[in-house]
mmCIF file of C-alpha atoms in Angstrom:
data_model
loop_
_atom_site.group_PDB
_atom_site.id
_atom_site.type_symbol
_atom_site.label_atom_id
_atom_site.label_comp_id
_atom_site.label_asym_id
_atom_site.label_seq_id
_atom_site.Cartn_x
_atom_site.Cartn_y
_atom_site.Cartn_z
ATOM 1 C CA MET A 1 -0.110 -0.009 0.014
ATOM 2 C CA GLU A 2 1.269 3.242 -0.951
ATOM 3 C CA LYS A 3 2.358 6.193 1.559
ATOM 4 C CA ALA A 4 0.824 9.535 0.905
ATOM 5 C CA ILE A 5 1.293 13.026 1.989
ATOM 6 C CA LEU A 6 -1.729 15.404 1.300
ATOM 7 C CA VAL A 7 -1.199 18.891 0.616
ATOM 8 C CA ASN A 8 -3.605 21.767 1.021
ATOM 9 C CA LEU A 9 -3.360 25.573 0.182
ATOM 10 C CA ALA A 10 -5.337 28.399 1.150
ATOM 11 C CA VAL A 11 -5.154 31.474 -0.915
ATOM 12 C CA THR A 12 -8.509 33.083 0.401
ATOM 13 C CA ARG A 13 -9.976 33.331 4.209
ATOM 14 C CA ARG A 14 -12.838 30.950 3.044
ATOM 15 C CA GLU A 15 -10.423 28.418 1.738
ATOM 16 C CA LYS A 16 -8.537 28.523 5.097
ATOM 17 C CA GLU A 17 -11.490 28.087 7.160
ATOM 18 C CA GLU A 18 -12.880 24.767 4.908
ATOM 19 C CA ALA A 19 -9.223 23.391 4.413
ATOM 20 C CA GLU A 20 -9.583 20.804 7.494
ATOM 21 C CA GLU A 21 -12.704 19.614 5.871
ATOM 22 C CA SER A 22 -11.458 19.639 2.379
ATOM 23 C CA LEU A 23 -8.373 17.707 3.233
ATOM 24 C CA SER A 24 -10.331 15.051 5.466
ATOM 25 C CA GLU A 25 -12.463 14.508 2.395
ATOM 26 C CA LEU A 26 -9.159 13.985 0.225
ATOM 27 C CA ALA A 27 -7.736 11.420 2.770
ATOM 28 C CA GLY A 28 -11.078 9.658 2.212
ATOM 29 C CA LEU A 29 -10.482 9.494 -1.592
ATOM 30 C CA ALA A 30 -6.693 8.291 -1.007
ATOM 31 C CA VAL A 31 -7.722 5.854 1.294
ATOM 32 C CA SER A 32 -10.307 4.617 -1.447
ATOM 33 C CA ALA A 33 -7.757 4.779 -4.039
ATOM 34 C CA GLY A 34 -5.678 2.463 -2.060
ATOM 35 C CA ALA A 35 -3.180 4.350 0.066
ATOM 36 C CA THR A 36 -2.462 5.375 3.768
ATOM 37 C CA VAL A 37 -2.210 8.795 4.646
ATOM 38 C CA VAL A 38 0.766 9.779 6.942
ATOM 39 C CA GLU A 39 0.862 13.214 6.680
ATOM 40 C CA LYS A 40 -1.219 16.071 5.847
ATOM 41 C CA VAL A 41 0.522 19.730 5.091
ATOM 42 C CA PHE A 42 -1.138 23.095 5.240
ATOM 43 C CA GLN A 43 0.075 26.262 3.639
ATOM 44 C CA THR A 44 -1.558 29.788 3.392
ATOM 45 C CA ARG A 45 0.007 32.120 1.312
ATOM 46 C CA ASN A 46 -1.339 35.349 -0.897
ATOM 47 C CA GLY A 47 -1.116 33.291 -4.271
ATOM 48 C CA ILE A 48 -0.463 30.307 -6.319
ATOM 49 C CA SER A 49 3.268 29.449 -7.439
ATOM 50 C CA PRO A 50 3.263 29.702 -11.087
ATOM 51 C CA LYS A 51 6.090 26.803 -10.795
ATOM 52 C CA TYR A 52 5.145 24.817 -7.849
ATOM 53 C CA TYR A 53 1.714 25.900 -6.983
ATOM 54 C CA ILE A 54 3.213 25.899 -3.275
ATOM 55 C CA GLY A 55 5.993 28.187 -1.968
ATOM 56 C CA GLU A 56 9.488 27.092 -2.763
ATOM 57 C CA GLY A 57 10.354 27.016 0.930
ATOM 58 C CA LYS A 58 7.327 24.736 1.502
ATOM 59 C CA VAL A 59 8.566 22.661 -1.253
ATOM 60 C CA VAL A 60 12.059 21.974 0.400
ATOM 61 C CA GLU A 61 10.192 21.154 3.653
ATOM 62 C CA LEU A 62 7.860 18.772 1.645
ATOM 63 C CA ALA A 63 10.639 16.908 0.455
ATOM 64 C CA ALA A 64 12.241 16.546 3.696
ATOM 65 C CA LEU A 65 8.919 15.093 4.726
ATOM 66 C CA ALA A 66 8.391 12.707 2.067
ATOM 67 C CA GLU A 67 12.205 11.105 2.787
ATOM 68 C CA LYS A 68 11.457 11.026 6.780
ATOM 69 C CA THR A 69 7.999 9.147 6.318
ATOM 70 C CA GLY A 70 8.985 7.096 3.344
ATOM 71 C CA ALA A 71 6.077 8.336 1.377
ATOM 72 C CA ASP A 72 5.598 7.137 -1.963
ATOM 73 C CA LEU A 73 3.201 9.937 -3.451
ATOM 74 C CA VAL A 74 2.216 13.419 -2.832
ATOM 75 C CA ILE A 75 -1.270 14.237 -3.179
ATOM 76 C CA PHE A 76 -2.407 18.178 -3.872
ATOM 77 C CA ASP A 77 -5.866 19.328 -3.155
ATOM 78 C CA ALA A 78 -6.142 21.077 -6.217
ATOM 79 C CA ASN A 79 -5.728 20.613 -9.850
ATOM 80 C CA LEU A 80 -2.165 21.100 -10.992
ATOM 81 C CA THR A 81 -0.858 22.560 -14.329
ATOM 82 C CA PRO A 82 1.262 20.116 -16.152
ATOM 83 C CA ALA A 83 4.032 22.113 -15.788
ATOM 84 C CA GLN A 84 3.378 22.392 -11.998
ATOM 85 C CA GLN A 85 3.365 18.675 -11.658
ATOM 86 C CA ARG A 86 6.715 18.103 -13.547
ATOM 87 C CA SER A 87 8.292 20.535 -11.340
ATOM 88 C CA LEU A 88 7.102 19.065 -8.081
ATOM 89 C CA GLU A 89 8.150 15.660 -9.370
ATOM 90 C CA GLU A 90 11.747 16.908 -10.030
ATOM 91 C CA ALA A 91 11.830 18.359 -6.690
ATOM 92 C CA LEU A 92 10.122 15.764 -4.584
ATOM 93 C CA LYS A 93 11.799 12.823 -6.225
ATOM 94 C CA VAL A 94 8.364 10.949 -5.810
ATOM 95 C CA LYS A 95 5.061 10.739 -7.485
ATOM 96 C CA VAL A 96 2.694 13.932 -7.186
ATOM 97 C CA LEU A 97 -0.914 13.530 -8.365
ATOM 98 C CA ASP A 98 -3.322 15.955 -7.892
ATOM 99 C CA ARG A 99 -7.235 15.506 -6.480
ATOM 100 C CA THR A 100 -8.542 14.970 -10.070
ATOM 101 C CA GLN A 101 -6.349 12.003 -10.751
ATOM 102 C CA VAL A 102 -7.258 10.389 -7.787
ATOM 103 C CA ILE A 103 -10.627 10.451 -8.467
ATOM 104 C CA LEU A 104 -10.065 9.418 -11.867
ATOM 105 C CA ASP A 105 -8.017 6.159 -10.238
ATOM 106 C CA ILE A 106 -10.634 5.309 -8.034
ATOM 107 C CA PHE A 107 -13.067 5.622 -10.800
ATOM 108 C CA ALA A 108 -10.920 3.124 -13.031
ATOM 109 C CA GLN A 109 -10.945 0.734 -10.244
ATOM 110 C CA ARG A 110 -14.745 0.682 -9.606
ATOM 111 C CA ALA A 111 -15.909 0.513 -13.268
ATOM 112 C CA ARG A 112 -17.414 -2.879 -14.118
ATOM 113 C CA THR A 113 -19.421 -2.848 -16.989
ATOM 114 C CA ASN A 114 -18.025 -1.895 -20.767
ATOM 115 C CA GLU A 115 -19.846 1.356 -20.693
ATOM 116 C CA GLY A 116 -18.485 2.435 -17.268
ATOM 117 C CA LYS A 117 -14.877 1.274 -18.407
ATOM 118 C CA LEU A 118 -14.967 3.225 -21.611
ATOM 119 C CA GLN A 119 -16.093 6.347 -19.775
ATOM 120 C CA VAL A 120 -13.727 6.173 -17.436
ATOM 121 C CA GLU A 121 -10.780 5.563 -19.868
ATOM 122 C CA LEU A 122 -12.084 8.912 -22.193
ATOM 123 C CA ALA A 123 -11.874 10.935 -18.698
ATOM 124 C CA GLN A 124 -8.434 9.842 -18.019
ATOM 125 C CA LEU A 125 -7.083 10.289 -21.548
ATOM 126 C CA THR A 126 -8.914 13.780 -21.688
ATOM 127 C CA TYR A 127 -7.043 14.807 -18.731
ATOM 128 C CA LEU A 128 -3.715 13.424 -19.543
ATOM 129 C CA LEU A 129 -3.143 14.495 -23.048
ATOM 130 C CA PRO A 130 -1.746 17.985 -22.193
ATOM 131 C CA ARG A 131 0.013 16.250 -19.537
ATOM 132 C CA LEU A 132 1.959 13.964 -21.929
ATOM 133 C CA LYS A 133 5.402 15.804 -21.926
ATOM 134 C CA GLY A 134 7.753 14.470 -20.074
ATOM 135 C CA ARG A 135 5.329 12.038 -18.269
ATOM 136 C CA GLY A 136 6.233 8.599 -19.964
ATOM 137 C CA GLN A 137 9.573 9.001 -18.431
ATOM 138 C CA ALA A 138 8.261 10.297 -14.799
ATOM 139 C CA LEU A 139 6.089 7.309 -14.850
ATOM 140 C CA SER A 140 8.758 4.913 -15.453
ATOM 141 C CA ARG A 141 10.929 6.425 -12.950
ATOM 142 C CA LEU A 142 8.128 6.279 -10.182
ATOM 143 C CA GLY A 143 6.468 2.965 -10.817
ATOM 144 C CA GLY A 144 2.777 1.980 -10.805
ATOM 145 C CA GLY A 145 -0.044 2.545 -8.321
ATOM 146 C CA ILE A 146 -2.468 5.329 -7.889
ATOM 147 C CA GLY A 147 -2.682 7.523 -10.648
ATOM 148 C CA THR A 148 -1.083 5.259 -13.490
ATOM 149 C CA ARG A 149 -4.541 2.810 -13.670
ATOM 150 C CA GLY A 150 -6.795 2.757 -16.349
ATOM 151 C CA PRO A 151 -5.047 3.592 -19.535
ATOM 152 C CA GLY A 152 -1.832 3.035 -17.912
ATOM 153 C CA GLU A 153 1.878 3.745 -18.506
ATOM 154 C CA LYS A 154 1.880 2.237 -21.751
ATOM 155 C CA LYS A 155 -1.032 4.366 -23.300
ATOM 156 C CA LEU A 156 0.849 7.322 -21.681
ATOM 157 C CA GLU A 157 3.847 6.824 -23.415
ATOM 158 C CA GLU A 158 2.087 6.895 -26.829
ATOM 159 C CA ASP A 159 2.333 9.932 -29.240
ATOM 160 C CA ARG A 160 -0.389 12.604 -29.307
ATOM 161 C CA ARG A 161 -1.839 11.552 -32.671
ATOM 162 C CA ARG A 162 -2.439 7.598 -31.127
ATOM 163 C CA ILE A 163 -3.762 8.789 -27.941
ATOM 164 C CA THR A 164 -6.109 11.562 -29.900
ATOM 165 C CA ASP A 165 -7.366 8.515 -32.132
ATOM 166 C CA ARG A 166 -8.255 6.801 -29.188
ATOM 167 C CA ILE A 167 -10.205 9.223 -27.566
ATOM 168 C CA ALA A 168 -12.401 9.476 -30.810
ATOM 169 C CA LYS A 169 -12.505 5.657 -30.944
ATOM 170 C CA ILE A 170 -14.160 5.876 -27.572
ATOM 171 C CA LYS A 171 -16.387 8.900 -28.013
ATOM 172 C CA LYS A 172 -17.914 6.851 -31.024
ATOM 173 C CA ASP A 173 -18.291 3.779 -28.554
ATOM 174 C CA ILE A 174 -19.786 5.881 -25.982
ATOM 175 C CA ASP A 175 -22.077 7.692 -28.561
ATOM 176 C CA SER A 176 -23.375 4.076 -29.664
ATOM 177 C CA LEU A 177 -24.077 3.191 -26.172
ATOM 178 C CA GLN A 178 -25.613 6.565 -25.488
ATOM 179 C CA LYS A 179 -28.002 6.008 -28.380
ATOM 180 C CA ARG A 180 -28.915 2.653 -27.186
ATOM 181 C CA ARG A 181 -29.510 3.974 -23.663
ATOM 182 C CA ALA A 182 -31.436 6.770 -25.190
ATOM 183 C CA ARG A 183 -33.627 4.161 -27.013
ATOM 184 C CA GLN A 184 -34.484 2.180 -23.540
ATOM 185 C CA ARG A 185 -35.255 5.712 -22.301
ATOM 186 C CA GLU A 186 -37.684 6.567 -25.052
ATOM 187 C CA GLY A 187 -39.451 3.146 -24.372
ATOM 188 C CA ARG A 188 -39.935 4.210 -20.591
ATOM 189 C CA ARG A 189 -41.085 7.418 -21.596
ATOM 190 C CA LYS A 190 -43.928 6.103 -23.449
ATOM 191 C CA SER A 191 -44.649 3.896 -20.668
ATOM 192 C CA PRO A 192 -47.020 5.412 -17.663
ATOM 193 C CA VAL A 193 -44.575 3.873 -15.425
ATOM 194 C CA PRO A 194 -42.918 6.637 -13.421
ATOM 195 C CA THR A 195 -38.902 6.890 -12.925
ATOM 196 C CA VAL A 196 -37.266 7.991 -9.988
ATOM 197 C CA SER A 197 -33.330 8.669 -9.993
ATOM 198 C CA LEU A 198 -31.462 8.327 -6.688
ATOM 199 C CA VAL A 199 -28.819 11.203 -6.131
ATOM 200 C CA GLY A 200 -26.617 12.235 -3.567
ATOM 201 C CA TYR A 201 -23.036 12.832 -2.152
ATOM 202 C CA THR A 202 -20.900 10.014 -2.395
ATOM 203 C CA SER A 203 -21.086 7.421 0.558
ATOM 204 C CA ALA A 204 -24.605 9.065 1.663
ATOM 205 C CA GLY A 205 -25.784 5.436 1.371
ATOM 206 C CA LYS A 206 -27.657 5.761 -2.147
ATOM 207 C CA SER A 207 -26.913 2.022 -3.012
ATOM 208 C CA THR A 208 -27.957 0.622 0.576
ATOM 209 C CA LEU A 209 -31.343 2.636 -0.115
ATOM 210 C CA PHE A 210 -31.433 1.142 -3.296
ATOM 211 C CA ASN A 211 -31.098 -2.352 -2.353
ATOM 212 C CA GLN A 212 -33.858 -1.690 0.714
ATOM 213 C CA LEU A 213 -36.360 -0.433 -1.884
ATOM 214 C CA THR A 214 -35.595 -2.863 -5.008
ATOM 215 C CA ARG A 215 -34.744 -5.912 -2.726
ATOM 216 C CA GLU A 216 -31.615 -6.254 -4.888
ATOM 217 C CA SER A 217 -27.952 -7.018 -3.400
ATOM 218 C CA ARG A 218 -26.143 -4.079 -5.200
ATOM 219 C CA TYR A 219 -22.582 -3.904 -3.950
ATOM 220 C CA THR A 220 -22.205 -1.102 -1.054
ATOM 221 C CA SER A 221 -19.149 -0.035 0.774
ATOM 222 C CA PRO A 222 -17.924 3.037 3.216
ATOM 223 C CA TYR A 223 -15.134 4.010 0.703
ATOM 224 C CA LEU A 224 -16.056 6.873 -1.451
ATOM 225 C CA PHE A 225 -17.457 6.126 -4.999
ATOM 226 C CA ALA A 226 -17.880 2.585 -3.897
ATOM 227 C CA THR A 227 -20.150 1.917 -6.800
ATOM 228 C CA LEU A 228 -20.011 3.545 -10.280
ATOM 229 C CA ASP A 229 -22.058 2.039 -12.831
ATOM 230 C CA PRO A 230 -25.779 2.766 -13.230
ATOM 231 C CA MET A 231 -28.631 0.491 -12.387
ATOM 232 C CA VAL A 232 -32.141 0.535 -13.159
ATOM 233 C CA ARG A 233 -34.750 -1.643 -10.971
ATOM 234 C CA ARG A 234 -38.404 -2.020 -10.126
ATOM 235 C CA VAL A 235 -40.057 -0.758 -6.904
ATOM 236 C CA THR A 236 -43.493 -2.358 -6.128
ATOM 237 C CA PHE A 237 -46.010 -1.108 -3.756
ATOM 238 C CA PRO A 238 -48.407 -3.442 -1.788
ATOM 239 C CA ASP A 239 -51.376 -2.275 -4.099
ATOM 240 C CA GLY A 240 -49.679 -3.327 -7.144
ATOM 241 C CA PHE A 241 -48.525 0.151 -8.488
ATOM 242 C CA TYR A 242 -44.903 0.237 -9.054
ATOM 243 C CA PHE A 243 -42.166 2.524 -10.202
ATOM 244 C CA PHE A 244 -38.589 1.933 -11.792
ATOM 245 C CA LEU A 245 -35.516 3.559 -9.681
ATOM 246 C CA SER A 246 -32.244 4.036 -10.937
ATOM 247 C CA ASP A 247 -28.993 4.355 -9.005
ATOM 248 C CA THR A 248 -26.058 6.633 -10.032
ATOM 249 C CA VAL A 249 -22.697 7.665 -9.520
ATOM 250 C CA GLY A 250 -22.163 9.617 -6.295
ATOM 251 C CA PHE A 251 -21.253 13.452 -6.465
ATOM 252 C CA ILE A 252 -18.265 15.249 -4.816
ATOM 253 C CA LYS A 253 -17.347 18.603 -4.255
ATOM 254 C CA LYS A 254 -14.929 19.701 -6.959
ATOM 255 C CA LEU A 255 -16.188 17.033 -9.423
ATOM 256 C CA PRO A 256 -13.721 17.075 -12.068
ATOM 257 C CA VAL A 257 -15.168 18.518 -15.275
ATOM 258 C CA GLU A 258 -13.681 15.852 -17.310
ATOM 259 C CA LEU A 259 -15.988 13.228 -15.498
ATOM 260 C CA ILE A 260 -18.971 15.242 -16.176
ATOM 261 C CA SER A 261 -18.283 15.111 -19.471
ATOM 262 C CA ALA A 262 -17.322 11.646 -19.907
ATOM 263 C CA PHE A 263 -20.307 10.350 -17.950
ATOM 264 C CA ARG A 264 -22.882 12.736 -19.507
ATOM 265 C CA ALA A 265 -24.612 9.483 -21.019
ATOM 266 C CA THR A 266 -24.885 7.805 -17.154
ATOM 267 C CA LEU A 267 -26.169 11.075 -16.151
ATOM 268 C CA GLU A 268 -28.779 11.431 -18.630
ATOM 269 C CA GLU A 269 -30.668 9.083 -16.675
ATOM 270 C CA ILE A 270 -31.143 11.794 -14.002
ATOM 271 C CA ARG A 271 -32.346 14.128 -16.584
ATOM 272 C CA GLU A 272 -35.025 11.804 -17.707
ATOM 273 C CA ALA A 273 -36.460 11.014 -14.518
ATOM 274 C CA ASP A 274 -39.912 11.921 -13.048
ATOM 275 C CA CYS A 275 -38.539 12.588 -9.749
ATOM 276 C CA LEU A 276 -35.478 12.797 -7.983
ATOM 277 C CA LEU A 277 -34.593 11.075 -4.530
ATOM 278 C CA HIS A 278 -31.783 13.051 -2.892
ATOM 279 C CA VAL A 279 -29.992 11.083 -0.115
ATOM 280 C CA VAL A 280 -27.949 13.131 2.505
ATOM 281 C CA ASP A 281 -26.078 11.567 5.391
ATOM 282 C CA VAL A 282 -27.540 13.054 8.422
ATOM 283 C CA THR A 283 -24.590 11.924 10.458
ATOM 284 C CA SER A 284 -21.932 13.984 8.342
ATOM 285 C CA SER A 285 -20.941 17.703 10.055
ATOM 286 C CA GLU A 286 -21.064 18.571 6.446
ATOM 287 C CA ALA A 287 -24.344 17.446 5.471
ATOM 288 C CA LEU A 288 -25.775 20.731 4.499
ATOM 289 C CA GLU A 289 -22.690 21.591 2.425
ATOM 290 C CA GLN A 290 -22.799 18.410 0.830
ATOM 291 C CA ALA A 291 -26.447 18.618 -0.041
ATOM 292 C CA ALA A 292 -25.639 21.989 -1.475
ATOM 293 C CA ALA A 293 -22.778 20.540 -3.661
ATOM 294 C CA VAL A 294 -25.226 17.932 -5.229
ATOM 295 C CA GLU A 295 -27.840 20.733 -6.199
ATOM 296 C CA LYS A 296 -25.117 23.050 -7.631
ATOM 297 C CA ILE A 297 -23.847 19.802 -9.959
ATOM 298 C CA LEU A 298 -27.744 19.333 -10.628
ATOM 299 C CA GLU A 299 -28.037 23.009 -11.565
ATOM 300 C CA ASP A 300 -24.963 22.824 -13.724
ATOM 301 C CA LEU A 301 -26.465 19.691 -15.638
ATOM 302 C CA GLU A 302 -29.614 21.670 -16.168
ATOM 303 C CA ILE A 303 -31.740 19.289 -14.210
ATOM 304 C CA SER A 304 -32.788 21.219 -11.014
ATOM 305 C CA SER A 305 -36.314 21.845 -12.020
ATOM 306 C CA LEU A 306 -37.375 18.135 -11.363
ATOM 307 C CA PRO A 307 -39.249 17.373 -8.402
ATOM 308 C CA VAL A 308 -36.780 16.417 -5.430
ATOM 309 C CA VAL A 309 -37.702 14.104 -2.214
ATOM 310 C CA LYS A 310 -34.957 14.863 0.175
ATOM 311 C CA VAL A 311 -34.332 11.716 2.490
ATOM 312 C CA PHE A 312 -31.638 12.420 5.665
ATOM 313 C CA ASN A 313 -30.301 8.795 5.809
ATOM 314 C CA LYS A 314 -28.312 7.066 8.539
ATOM 315 C CA ILE A 315 -30.507 7.799 11.422
ATOM 316 C CA ASP A 316 -29.876 4.512 13.153
ATOM 317 C CA LEU A 317 -26.342 6.095 13.810
ATOM 318 C CA LEU A 318 -27.764 8.829 16.135
ATOM 319 C CA SER A 319 -28.286 8.697 19.704
ATOM 320 C CA GLU A 320 -32.004 8.936 20.927
ATOM 321 C CA GLY A 321 -31.257 12.236 22.136
ATOM 322 C CA GLU A 322 -30.296 13.426 18.864
ATOM 323 C CA LYS A 323 -33.261 11.601 17.116
ATOM 324 C CA ASN A 324 -35.542 13.457 19.265
ATOM 325 C CA GLU A 325 -34.086 16.596 18.620
ATOM 326 C CA LEU A 326 -34.455 16.182 14.983
ATOM 327 C CA LEU A 327 -38.131 14.979 15.068
ATOM 328 C CA LEU A 328 -38.652 18.384 17.584
ATOM 329 C CA ARG A 329 -37.252 20.820 15.211
ATOM 330 C CA ASN A 330 -39.347 18.970 12.090
ATOM 331 C CA ARG A 331 -42.271 19.662 14.355
ATOM 332 C CA ASP A 332 -41.479 23.153 15.322
ATOM 333 C CA SER A 333 -40.595 24.294 11.602
ATOM 334 C CA GLY A 334 -43.907 23.028 10.280
ATOM 335 C CA HIS A 335 -41.837 21.012 7.402
ATOM 336 C CA SER A 336 -41.721 17.202 6.925
ATOM 337 C CA PRO A 337 -37.937 16.165 6.102
ATOM 338 C CA LEU A 338 -37.776 12.426 5.910
ATOM 339 C CA TYR A 339 -35.288 10.819 7.955
ATOM 340 C CA VAL A 340 -34.469 7.146 7.277
ATOM 341 C CA SER A 341 -32.241 4.421 7.715
ATOM 342 C CA ALA A 342 -31.540 2.722 4.774
ATOM 343 C CA LEU A 343 -29.602 -0.129 6.833
ATOM 344 C CA SER A 344 -32.104 -0.873 9.270
ATOM 345 C CA GLY A 345 -35.172 0.030 7.197
ATOM 346 C CA GLU A 346 -36.400 2.546 9.791
ATOM 347 C CA GLY A 347 -38.770 5.389 8.011
ATOM 348 C CA LEU A 348 -38.820 3.738 4.593
ATOM 349 C CA ASP A 349 -42.520 3.267 4.958
ATOM 350 C CA ARG A 350 -43.245 6.534 5.368
ATOM 351 C CA LEU A 351 -40.838 7.377 2.442
ATOM 352 C CA LYS A 352 -42.375 4.827 0.175
ATOM 353 C CA GLY A 353 -45.757 6.574 1.192
ATOM 354 C CA ARG A 354 -44.229 10.236 0.230
ATOM 355 C CA LEU A 355 -43.141 8.790 -3.496
ATOM 356 C CA ARG A 356 -46.617 6.880 -3.730
ATOM 357 C CA SER A 357 -48.509 10.241 -3.436
ATOM 358 C CA LEU A 358 -45.994 12.298 -5.217
ATOM 359 C CA LEU A 359 -45.806 9.692 -8.673
ATOM 360 C CA PHE A 360 -49.633 8.564 -8.565
ATOM 361 C CA GLU A 361 -51.242 11.708 -7.588
ATOM 362 C CA ASN A 362 -53.380 11.596 -10.621
ATOM 363 C CA PHE A 363 -53.612 7.677 -11.270
ATOM 364 C CA GLU A 364 -57.011 5.760 -10.508
ATOM 365 C CA THR A 365 -57.526 2.315 -10.573
ATOM 366 C CA PHE A 366 -59.612 0.764 -13.211
ATOM 367 C CA ARG A 367 -60.996 -3.003 -14.124
ATOM 368 C CA LEU A 368 -61.169 -3.566 -18.122
ATOM 369 C CA ARG A 369 -62.378 -6.593 -19.806
ATOM 370 C CA ILE A 370 -61.092 -6.785 -23.424
ATOM 371 C CA PRO A 371 -62.510 -9.117 -26.049
ATOM 372 C CA ARG A 372 -60.443 -11.413 -28.264
ATOM 373 C CA THR A 373 -61.638 -9.479 -30.846
ATOM 374 C CA ARG A 374 -59.842 -6.280 -29.804
ATOM 375 C CA ALA A 375 -56.507 -7.746 -29.241
ATOM 376 C CA GLU A 376 -54.674 -4.881 -30.781
ATOM 377 C CA LEU A 377 -55.995 -2.906 -27.538
ATOM 378 C CA ALA A 378 -54.976 -5.582 -25.099
ATOM 379 C CA SER A 379 -51.339 -5.231 -26.586
ATOM 380 C CA SER A 380 -51.018 -1.716 -26.423
ATOM 381 C CA LEU A 381 -52.629 -1.266 -22.768
ATOM 382 C CA ALA A 382 -48.889 -1.480 -21.520
ATOM 383 C CA ARG A 383 -48.202 1.558 -23.120
ATOM 384 C CA GLN A 384 -51.173 3.596 -21.292
ATOM 385 C CA ALA A 385 -51.202 1.861 -17.939
ATOM 386 C CA ILE A 386 -49.734 0.244 -15.247
ATOM 387 C CA ILE A 387 -50.897 -3.661 -15.640
ATOM 388 C CA ILE A 388 -51.384 -4.654 -12.276
ATOM 389 C CA THR A 389 -53.021 -7.783 -12.681
ATOM 390 C CA ARG A 390 -54.153 -9.896 -16.203
ATOM 391 C CA THR A 391 -56.268 -12.903 -16.256
ATOM 392 C CA GLU A 392 -56.938 -14.745 -19.534
ATOM 393 C CA THR A 393 -60.449 -16.051 -20.060
ATOM 394 C CA ASP A 394 -62.142 -17.831 -22.867
ATOM 395 C CA GLU A 395 -63.518 -14.787 -24.066
ATOM 396 C CA GLY A 396 -60.521 -12.501 -23.804
ATOM 397 C CA TRP A 397 -58.566 -10.579 -21.005
ATOM 398 C CA GLU A 398 -59.350 -9.192 -17.512
ATOM 399 C CA TYR A 399 -57.125 -6.398 -16.137
ATOM 400 C CA GLN A 400 -56.566 -4.333 -13.184
ATOM 401 C CA VAL A 401 -54.892 -1.063 -14.367
ATOM 402 C CA ALA A 402 -53.638 1.958 -12.886
ATOM 403 C CA ALA A 403 -53.798 5.253 -15.113
ATOM 404 C CA ASP A 404 -54.380 8.644 -15.605
ATOM 405 C CA ARG A 405 -58.120 8.975 -16.510
ATOM 406 C CA SER A 406 -57.288 10.646 -20.233
ATOM 407 C CA ARG A 407 -55.222 7.314 -20.750
ATOM 408 C CA VAL A 408 -57.926 4.971 -20.710
ATOM 409 C CA PHE A 409 -60.338 6.715 -22.834
ATOM 410 C CA PRO A 410 -59.899 4.396 -25.736
ATOM 411 C CA TYR A 411 -60.807 1.463 -23.249
ATOM 412 C CA LEU A 412 -64.052 3.141 -21.850
ATOM 413 C CA SER A 413 -66.540 0.780 -23.522
ATOM 414 C CA TYR A 414 -64.752 -2.138 -21.899
ATOM 415 C CA LEU A 415 -64.912 -1.129 -18.527
ATOM 416 C CA GLN A 416 -66.353 -3.506 -16.102
ATOM 417 C CA LYS A 417 -69.708 -2.857 -14.696
ATOM 418 C CA GLY A 418 -69.564 -0.501 -12.001
ATOM 419 C CA GLU A 419 -66.468 1.257 -13.406
ATOM 420 C CA ILE A 420 -68.275 4.617 -14.453
ATOM 421 C CA PRO A 421 -65.612 7.021 -15.759
#
């Protein structure tokens, strides 16, 4: 396991106030990537050094600290320019990474599907292309490990033309996958079945909640970005109504623009949802800031206008006193945020009730009896209504369906007795 030193530079009062929090998050990223954090280094100065990012005196201190601790790499809590990264590696004699490279490395480890792997490779190559000058020799000297997964050392040593060709090929492949996903979404759009997308800060418990609601067994982990590839599953209510739930990649502050661009096909799942389920870690001291970061990304993706159900997760980790305080605050404010435990199931009935009311506000239940002479109506019914039950008889088919009243107009003459619209 590689030993890492983390470095944070603050040039404004706000950055200084947020330094500890930001570096703690970077530590979580480093651990998720497979490193052990041995030291954290802070510096406050009036500006950023064009050559080293930090001051030259701090570079000397950092070199001595790396030698003393036996560190294999130094991770900066910022995005370095190619020149800064090369200058730092020459001065420190260890591998130097920035925040974006660590996140990209985690994504390279987590991607499981072909689409996910392609998107990660595209993001990495796009980020590393301007950094190719001198990087082949540097990586050969520094060895493998964090920051070298994904496209890998061999690809980094290729000339720019070949890498540019590879990027073009990946974009073409992703475009094909995006068109296929778009056709799937188009099919869902024609269906009356609503879709809900889970969004939230990484490690907020989205995948655990997904498993609880869908009865799936999706991989979960305390590490950041434990799950990457999107998944869509059905959630059914006791009365037979159901919706599709999609789980997507977790968000994070300073999410690299390369990732947002490369994962746009995946993030389209969020754009096409009827409702967003925003999961917030209620135990985090930065819960409100993390929620705001997610909302900012949704705004950047131009999908902030969708209905949002905000869920405060991990209530099982609070003491009884903390729970009571939350409930009291909720009662006094007149608002009704949802507090749940995706792990224990506490509060999930209330969450389901909220989703049931929101998604099916205009739905009614109808019983239809369609004769065999109108088989075309039977075959098209699923595009107009949620089929709760279907029974085949000698005369035709009997259905119990849920739909907006306007969608069943073509079937009014086949309503069973007593079903008067």
